[in-house]
Structures are given as structure tokens and as C-alpha cells.
C-alpha positions as protocol buffer text, in pm:
chain_id: "A"
residue {
  index: 1
  type: MET
  ca { x: 4626 y: 13282 z: 7532 }
}
residue {
  index: 2
  type: ASN
  ca { x: 4999 y: 13280 z: 7475 }
}
residue {
  index: 3
  type: SER
  ca { x: 5160 y: 13176 z: 7152 }
}
residue {
  index: 4
  type: VAL
  ca { x: 5342 y: 12849 z: 7087 }
}
residue {
  index: 5
  type: GLY
  ca { x: 5667 y: 13044 z: 7112 }
}
residue {
  index: 6
  type: GLU
  ca { x: 5727 y: 13282 z: 7401 }
}
residue {
  index: 7
  type: ALA
  ca { x: 5893 y: 13527 z: 7164 }
}
residue {
  index: 8
  type: CYS
  ca { x: 5576 y: 13530 z: 6951 }
}
residue {
  index: 9
  type: THR
  ca { x: 5328 y: 13615 z: 7225 }
}
residue {
  index: 10
  type: GLU
  ca { x: 5349 y: 13993 z: 7181 }
}
residue {
  index: 11
  type: LEU
  ca { x: 5310 y: 13959 z: 6803 }
}
residue {
  index: 12
  type: LYS
  ca { x: 5004 y: 13740 z: 6864 }
}
residue {
  index: 13
  type: ARG
  ca { x: 4851 y: 14004 z: 7092 }
}
residue {
  index: 14
  type: GLU
  ca { x: 4915 y: 14278 z: 6838 }
}
residue {
  index: 15
  type: TYR
  ca { x: 4757 y: 14073 z: 6561 }
}
residue {
  index: 16
  type: ASP
  ca { x: 4459 y: 13972 z: 6776 }
}
residue {
  index: 17
  type: GLN
  ca { x: 4394 y: 14336 z: 6869 }
}
residue {
  index: 18
  type: CYS
  ca { x: 4419 y: 14446 z: 6507 }
}
residue {
  index: 19
  type: PHE
  ca { x: 4190 y: 14169 z: 6385 }
}
residue {
  index: 20
  type: ASN
  ca { x: 3932 y: 14222 z: 6659 }
}
residue {
  index: 21
  type: ARG
  ca { x: 3925 y: 14597 z: 6595 }
}
residue {
  index: 22
  type: TRP
  ca { x: 3886 y: 14543 z: 6218 }
}
residue {
  index: 23
  type: PHE
  ca { x: 3620 y: 14278 z: 6268 }
}
residue {
  index: 24
  type: ALA
  ca { x: 3408 y: 14487 z: 6507 }
}
residue {
  index: 25
  type: GLU
  ca { x: 3456 y: 14829 z: 6351 }
}
residue {
  index: 26
  type: LYS
  ca { x: 3462 y: 14740 z: 5981 }
}
residue {
  index: 27
  type: PHE
  ca { x: 3362 y: 14386 z: 5886 }
}
residue {
  index: 28
  type: LEU
  ca { x: 3047 y: 14363 z: 6099 }
}
residue {
  index: 29
  type: LYS
  ca { x: 2936 y: 14696 z: 5956 }
}
residue {
  index: 30
  type: GLY
  ca { x: 2968 y: 14569 z: 5599 }
}
residue {
  index: 31
  type: ASP
  ca { x: 3316 y: 14701 z: 5513 }
}
residue {
  index: 32
  type: SER
  ca { x: 3524 y: 14397 z: 5422 }
}
residue {
  index: 33
  type: ALA
  ca { x: 3767 y: 14584 z: 5196 }
}
residue {
  index: 34
  type: GLY
  ca { x: 4138 y: 14581 z: 5263 }
}
residue {
  index: 35
  type: ASP
  ca { x: 4361 y: 14376 z: 5487 }
}
residue {
  index: 36
  type: PRO
  ca { x: 4484 y: 14605 z: 5767 }
}
residue {
  index: 37
  type: CYS
  ca { x: 4633 y: 14320 z: 5969 }
}
residue {
  index: 38
  type: GLY
  ca { x: 4804 y: 14122 z: 5692 }
}
residue {
  index: 39
  type: GLN
  ca { x: 5158 y: 14233 z: 5767 }
}
residue {
  index: 40
  type: LEU
  ca { x: 5115 y: 14164 z: 6139 }
}
residue {
  index: 41
  type: PHE
  ca { x: 4983 y: 13819 z: 6057 }
}
residue {
  index: 42
  type: LYS
  ca { x: 5279 y: 13742 z: 5832 }
}
residue {
  index: 43
  type: ARG
  ca { x: 5527 y: 13848 z: 6103 }
}
residue {
  index: 44
  type: TYR
  ca { x: 5342 y: 13638 z: 6361 }
}
residue {
  index: 45
  type: GLN
  ca { x: 5322 y: 13339 z: 6124 }
}
residue {
  index: 46
  type: LEU
  ca { x: 5698 y: 13348 z: 6059 }
}
residue {
  index: 47
  type: CYS
  ca { x: 5766 y: 13367 z: 6432 }
}
residue {
  index: 48
  type: VAL
  ca { x: 5541 y: 13066 z: 6499 }
}
residue {
  index: 49
  type: GLN
  ca { x: 5702 y: 12866 z: 6220 }
}
residue {
  index: 50
  type: LYS
  ca { x: 6045 y: 12937 z: 6368 }
}
residue {
  index: 51
  type: ALA
  ca { x: 5927 y: 12838 z: 6718 }
}
residue {
  index: 52
  type: ILE
  ca { x: 5781 y: 12513 z: 6585 }
}
residue {
  index: 53
  type: LYS
  ca { x: 6113 y: 12426 z: 6422 }
}
residue {
  index: 54
  type: GLU
  ca { x: 6314 y: 12520 z: 6733 }
}
residue {
  index: 55
  type: LYS
  ca { x: 6089 y: 12309 z: 6958 }
}
residue {
  index: 56
  type: ASP
  ca { x: 6090 y: 12024 z: 6706 }
}
residue {
  index: 57
  type: ILE
  ca { x: 5711 y: 12002 z: 6711 }
}
residue {
  index: 58
  type: PRO
  ca { x: 5589 y: 11748 z: 6454 }
}
residue {
  index: 59
  type: ILE
  ca { x: 5347 y: 11912 z: 6211 }
}
residue {
  index: 60
  type: GLU
  ca { x: 5320 y: 11650 z: 5938 }
}
residue {
  index: 61
  type: GLY
  ca { x: 4963 y: 11619 z: 5816 }
}
residue {
  index: 62
  type: LEU
  ca { x: 4848 y: 11954 z: 5951 }
}
residue {
  index: 63
  type: GLU
  ca { x: 4698 y: 12210 z: 5719 }
}
residue {
  index: 64
  type: PHE
  ca { x: 4767 y: 12571 z: 5817 }
}
residue {
  index: 65
  type: MET
  ca { x: 4637 y: 12796 z: 5543 }
}
residue {
  index: 66
  type: GLY
  ca { x: 4384 y: 12605 z: 5341 }
}
residue {
  index: 67
  type: PRO
  ca { x: 4375 y: 12265 z: 5179 }
}
residue {
  index: 68
  type: SER
  ca { x: 4692 y: 12091 z: 5081 }
}
residue {
  index: 69
  type: LYS
  ca { x: 4781 y: 12106 z: 4716 }
}
residue {
  index: 70
  type: GLY
  ca { x: 4678 y: 11798 z: 4528 }
}
residue {
  index: 71
  type: LYS
  ca { x: 4432 y: 11674 z: 4789 }
}
residue {
  index: 72
  type: THR
  ca { x: 4059 y: 11658 z: 4754 }
}
residue {
  index: 73
  type: GLU
  ca { x: 3806 y: 11691 z: 5034 }
}
residue {
  index: 74
  type: ASN
  ca { x: 3738 y: 11318 z: 5027 }
}
residue {
  index: 75
  type: SER
  ca { x: 4099 y: 11199 z: 5032 }
}
């Protein structure tokens, strides 16, 4: 699947490959230490945020990385 921004697609593929490799070779075998894909994710996230702004995609009300500050589950 391509990314929301054409310029981000290659970063997405790199991150997906890194995550899938880590998940299969480490996490599923009980090794959950470290974050080998964190920097790739951050680069991809910044690219996606830029693409969303450039395409003027409304994102109000969406939660990207966990619950919104100040909100409870029942709000």
C-alpha cells in the first residue's frame, strides 16, 4: 500500500520492512528490547504530516499516537 504522500512511499516501505523483520525475528521469539525502527518511523511520520498539510486533509478529531491529552475513554 502506498503512503498518503507519494514522496513518503519509499520511507513507508523501509519502515514496514524494518518492523516486519524485527517482529518476526525478535519480538515473536521473546526479544522485545530496543527500538530498531524508531528513527525510520519518525522520518516517515514527519513526511506524512507534511503531506497531510500540503494536501489540506482535515485531521481534526483524529488520534495518531495514543489518547488525546485531557480526554478520558468515556468522553
